Amino acid sequence: MLPKLTITAAAEKFMRRIVRFSGLPAGAGFRLAVSSGGCSGYDAQFSAEAGPQSGEEILEVNGLRVFLPATSCQMLDGVTMDFLDTPTQSGLSFFNPNQAACGCASAEAAAPPGIARIDISAIGRAAARVAAAPTTPLAS
């Protein structure tokens, strides 16, 4: 049974590029296998494949074929899949609104993807250091 999976435009574009640049013939697709793990709750493996493997479901996304193993179908039900490309993270991202946040210490302190926190007082100290630095006159 196919999952109720939401795929953002960015994730679709990423998957299409993987398939297009694979050199496989028309009809090839994107194989996505997920398992439990990681802070998002999912570890993902993906590849471009000529066709589905035995027992895989085929999800059609605007003409793109996505091959999903049965266990991945169950895990992806109700999930939103996105592609993030930020200075700190690049890759597929999964959001499951029914899953609690992970309990690791880094998850509580981490800023949301694409957002950096800078303490204003740190900026002031850096500017003061630059202003206090000795200058060398330019030779004419």
CSV table of N, CA, C and O in Angstrom, one decimal, residues 9-64:
chain,number,residue,atom,x,y,z
A,9,ALA,N,8.6,20.5,-3.6
A,9,ALA,CA,9.2,20.8,-4.9
A,9,ALA,C,10.7,20.6,-4.9
A,9,ALA,O,11.3,20.1,-5.9
A,10,ALA,N,11.4,21.0,-3.8
A,10,ALA,CA,12.8,20.9,-3.7
A,10,ALA,C,13.3,19.4,-3.7
A,10,ALA,O,14.2,19.0,-4.3
A,11,ALA,N,12.5,18.6,-3.0
A,11,ALA,CA,12.9,17.1,-2.9
A,11,ALA,C,12.6,16.5,-4.3
A,11,ALA,O,13.4,15.7,-4.7
A,12,GLU,N,11.5,16.9,-4.9
A,12,GLU,CA,11.3,16.3,-6.3
A,12,GLU,C,12.4,16.7,-7.3
A,12,GLU,O,12.8,15.9,-8.0
A,13,LYS,N,12.8,18.0,-7.2
A,13,LYS,CA,13.9,18.4,-8.1
A,13,LYS,C,15.1,17.6,-7.9
A,13,LYS,O,15.8,17.2,-8.8
A,14,PHE,N,15.5,17.4,-6.6
A,14,PHE,CA,16.7,16.6,-6.3
A,14,PHE,C,16.6,15.2,-6.8
A,14,PHE,O,17.5,14.7,-7.4
A,15,MET,N,15.4,14.6,-6.6
A,15,MET,CA,15.3,13.2,-7.1
A,15,MET,C,15.3,13.1,-8.6
A,15,MET,O,16.0,12.2,-9.1
A,16,ARG,N,14.7,14.1,-9.3
A,16,ARG,CA,14.8,14.1,-10.7
A,16,ARG,C,16.2,14.2,-11.2
A,16,ARG,O,16.6,13.6,-12.2
A,17,ARG,N,17.0,15.0,-10.6
A,17,ARG,CA,18.4,15.2,-11.0
A,17,ARG,C,19.2,13.9,-10.8
A,17,ARG,O,20.0,13.6,-11.7
A,18,ILE,N,19.0,13.2,-9.7
A,18,ILE,CA,19.7,12.0,-9.5
A,18,ILE,C,19.3,11.0,-10.6
A,18,ILE,O,20.2,10.4,-11.2
A,19,VAL,N,18.1,10.9,-11.0
A,19,VAL,CA,17.7,10.0,-12.1
A,19,VAL,C,18.2,10.4,-13.4
A,19,VAL,O,18.8,9.6,-14.2
A,20,ARG,N,18.1,11.7,-13.7
A,20,ARG,CA,18.5,12.2,-15.0
A,20,ARG,C,20.0,12.0,-15.3
A,20,ARG,O,20.4,11.7,-16.3
A,21,PHE,N,20.8,12.3,-14.3
A,21,PHE,CA,22.2,12.2,-14.4
A,21,PHE,C,22.8,10.8,-14.2
A,21,PHE,O,24.0,10.6,-14.3
A,22,SER,N,21.9,9.9,-14.0
A,22,SER,CA,22.4,8.5,-13.8
A,22,SER,C,22.8,7.8,-15.1
A,22,SER,O,23.5,6.8,-15.0
A,23,GLY,N,22.2,8.3,-16.2
A,23,GLY,CA,22.5,7.6,-17.5
A,23,GLY,C,21.6,6.4,-17.7
A,23,GLY,O,21.8,5.8,-18.8
A,24,LEU,N,20.7,6.2,-16.9
A,24,LEU,CA,19.7,5.1,-17.1
A,24,LEU,C,18.7,5.4,-18.2
A,24,LEU,O,18.4,6.6,-18.4
A,25,PRO,N,18.1,4.4,-18.8
A,25,PRO,CA,17.2,4.7,-19.9
A,25,PRO,C,15.8,5.2,-19.3
A,25,PRO,O,15.6,5.2,-18.1
A,26,ALA,N,15.0,5.7,-20.2
A,26,ALA,CA,13.7,6.2,-19.9
A,26,ALA,C,12.9,5.1,-19.0
A,26,ALA,O,13.1,3.9,-19.3
A,27,GLY,N,12.2,5.5,-18.1
A,27,GLY,CA,11.4,4.6,-17.2
A,27,GLY,C,12.2,4.3,-15.9
A,27,GLY,O,11.7,3.7,-15.0
A,28,ALA,N,13.4,4.8,-15.8
A,28,ALA,CA,14.2,4.6,-14.6
A,28,ALA,C,13.5,5.4,-13.5
A,28,ALA,O,12.7,6.3,-13.7
A,29,GLY,N,13.9,5.1,-12.3
A,29,GLY,CA,13.3,5.8,-11.1
A,29,GLY,C,14.2,6.0,-10.0
A,29,GLY,O,15.4,5.6,-10.1
A,30,PHE,N,13.7,6.6,-8.9
A,30,PHE,CA,14.4,6.9,-7.7
A,30,PHE,C,14.0,5.9,-6.6
A,30,PHE,O,12.9,5.8,-6.2
A,31,ARG,N,15.0,5.1,-6.2
A,31,ARG,CA,14.7,4.1,-5.1
A,31,ARG,C,15.1,4.8,-3.8
A,31,ARG,O,16.1,5.3,-3.6
A,32,LEU,N,14.1,4.8,-2.9
A,32,LEU,CA,14.2,5.4,-1.5
A,32,LEU,C,13.9,4.3,-0.5
A,32,LEU,O,12.8,3.8,-0.4
A,33,ALA,N,14.9,4.0,0.3
A,33,ALA,CA,14.7,3.0,1.4
A,33,ALA,C,15.1,3.8,2.7
A,33,ALA,O,16.1,4.4,2.8
A,34,VAL,N,14.1,3.8,3.6
A,34,VAL,CA,14.3,4.4,4.9
A,34,VAL,C,14.3,3.4,6.0
A,34,VAL,O,13.6,2.3,5.9
A,35,SER,N,15.1,3.7,7.1
A,35,SER,CA,15.1,2.8,8.3
A,35,SER,C,15.1,3.7,9.5
A,35,SER,O,15.4,4.9,9.4
A,36,SER,N,14.8,3.2,10.6
A,36,SER,CA,14.8,4.0,11.9
A,36,SER,C,16.2,4.4,12.2
A,36,SER,O,17.2,3.7,12.0
A,37,GLY,N,16.4,5.7,12.7
A,37,GLY,CA,17.7,6.1,13.2
A,37,GLY,C,17.9,7.6,12.9
A,37,GLY,O,17.1,8.2,12.2
A,38,GLY,N,18.9,8.2,13.5
A,38,GLY,CA,19.2,9.6,13.3
A,38,GLY,C,18.3,10.5,14.1
A,38,GLY,O,17.3,10.0,14.6
A,39,CYS,N,18.6,11.8,14.2
A,39,CYS,CA,17.8,12.7,14.9
A,39,CYS,C,16.4,12.9,14.3
A,39,CYS,O,15.5,13.3,15.0
A,40,SER,N,16.3,12.8,13.0
A,40,SER,CA,15.0,13.0,12.4
A,40,SER,C,14.1,11.8,12.5
A,40,SER,O,12.9,11.8,12.2
A,41,GLY,N,14.7,10.7,13.0
A,41,GLY,CA,14.0,9.4,13.1
A,41,GLY,C,14.2,8.5,11.9
A,41,GLY,O,13.7,7.4,11.9
A,42,TYR,N,14.9,9.0,10.9
A,42,TYR,CA,15.0,8.2,9.7
A,42,TYR,C,16.5,8.3,9.2
A,42,TYR,O,17.1,9.3,9.2
A,43,ASP,N,16.9,7.1,8.7
A,43,ASP,CA,18.1,7.0,7.9
A,43,ASP,C,17.7,6.7,6.5
A,43,ASP,O,16.8,5.8,6.4
A,44,ALA,N,18.2,7.3,5.5
A,44,ALA,CA,17.7,7.1,4.1
A,44,ALA,C,18.9,6.7,3.2
A,44,ALA,O,20.0,7.2,3.4
A,45,GLN,N,18.6,5.7,2.4
A,45,GLN,CA,19.5,5.3,1.3
A,45,GLN,C,18.7,5.5,0.0
A,45,GLN,O,17.5,5.1,0.0
A,46,PHE,N,19.4,6.0,-1.0
A,46,PHE,CA,18.7,6.2,-2.2
A,46,PHE,C,19.6,6.0,-3.4
A,46,PHE,O,20.8,6.0,-3.3
A,47,SER,N,19.0,5.7,-4.5
A,47,SER,CA,19.8,5.5,-5.8
A,47,SER,C,18.9,5.6,-6.9
A,47,SER,O,17.6,5.5,-6.8
A,48,ALA,N,19.4,5.8,-8.1
A,48,ALA,CA,18.7,5.7,-9.4
A,48,ALA,C,18.7,4.2,-9.8
A,48,ALA,O,19.7,3.6,-9.8
A,49,GLU,N,17.6,3.7,-10.2
A,49,GLU,CA,17.4,2.3,-10.6
A,49,GLU,C,16.7,2.2,-11.9
A,49,GLU,O,15.8,3.1,-12.2
A,50,ALA,N,17.0,1.2,-12.7
A,50,ALA,CA,16.3,1.0,-14.0
A,50,ALA,C,14.8,0.6,-13.8
A,50,ALA,O,13.9,1.0,-14.6
A,51,GLY,N,14.5,0.0,-12.7
A,51,GLY,CA,13.2,-0.5,-12.4
A,51,GLY,C,13.1,-0.9,-10.9
A,51,GLY,O,14.1,-1.0,-10.2
A,52,PRO,N,11.8,-1.1,-10.5
A,52,PRO,CA,11.6,-1.5,-9.1
A,52,PRO,C,12.1,-3.0,-8.8
A,52,PRO,O,12.2,-3.8,-9.7
A,53,GLN,N,12.5,-3.2,-7.6
A,53,GLN,CA,12.9,-4.6,-7.2
A,53,GLN,C,11.6,-5.3,-6.8
A,53,GLN,O,10.6,-4.7,-6.6
A,54,SER,N,11.7,-6.6,-6.7
A,54,SER,CA,10.5,-7.4,-6.4
A,54,SER,C,10.0,-7.0,-5.0
A,54,SER,O,10.7,-6.8,-4.1
A,55,GLY,N,8.6,-6.7,-5.0
A,55,GLY,CA,8.0,-6.4,-3.7
A,55,GLY,C,7.9,-4.9,-3.5
A,55,GLY,O,7.3,-4.4,-2.5
A,56,GLU,N,8.6,-4.1,-4.3
A,56,GLU,CA,8.6,-2.6,-4.1
A,56,GLU,C,7.3,-2.0,-4.7
A,56,GLU,O,6.8,-2.4,-5.7
A,57,GLU,N,6.8,-0.9,-4.0
A,57,GLU,CA,5.7,-0.1,-4.5
A,57,GLU,C,6.3,1.0,-5.4
A,57,GLU,O,7.4,1.4,-5.2
A,58,ILE,N,5.5,1.4,-6.4
A,58,ILE,CA,5.9,2.5,-7.3
A,58,ILE,C,5.0,3.7,-7.0
A,58,ILE,O,3.8,3.6,-7.2
A,59,LEU,N,5.6,4.8,-6.5
A,59,LEU,CA,4.9,6.0,-6.3
A,59,LEU,C,5.2,7.0,-7.4
A,59,LEU,O,6.3,7.2,-7.7
A,60,GLU,N,4.1,7.4,-8.1
A,60,GLU,CA,4.3,8.4,-9.2
A,60,GLU,C,4.2,9.8,-8.7
A,60,GLU,O,3.2,10.1,-8.1
A,61,VAL,N,5.2,10.6,-9.0
A,61,VAL,CA,5.2,12.0,-8.5
A,61,VAL,C,5.4,12.9,-9.8
A,61,VAL,O,6.5,13.0,-10.2
A,62,ASN,N,4.3,13.4,-10.4
A,62,ASN,CA,4.4,14.2,-11.6
A,62,ASN,C,5.3,13.5,-12.7
A,62,ASN,O,6.1,14.2,-13.3
A,63,GLY,N,5.1,12.2,-12.8
A,63,GLY,CA,5.8,11.5,-13.9
A,63,GLY,C,7.1,10.9,-13.4
A,63,GLY,O,7.7,10.0,-14.1
A,64,LEU,N,7.6,11.3,-12.2
A,64,LEU,CA,8.8,10.7,-11.6
A,64,LEU,C,8.4,9.4,-10.9
A,64,LEU,O,7.5,9.4,-10.1
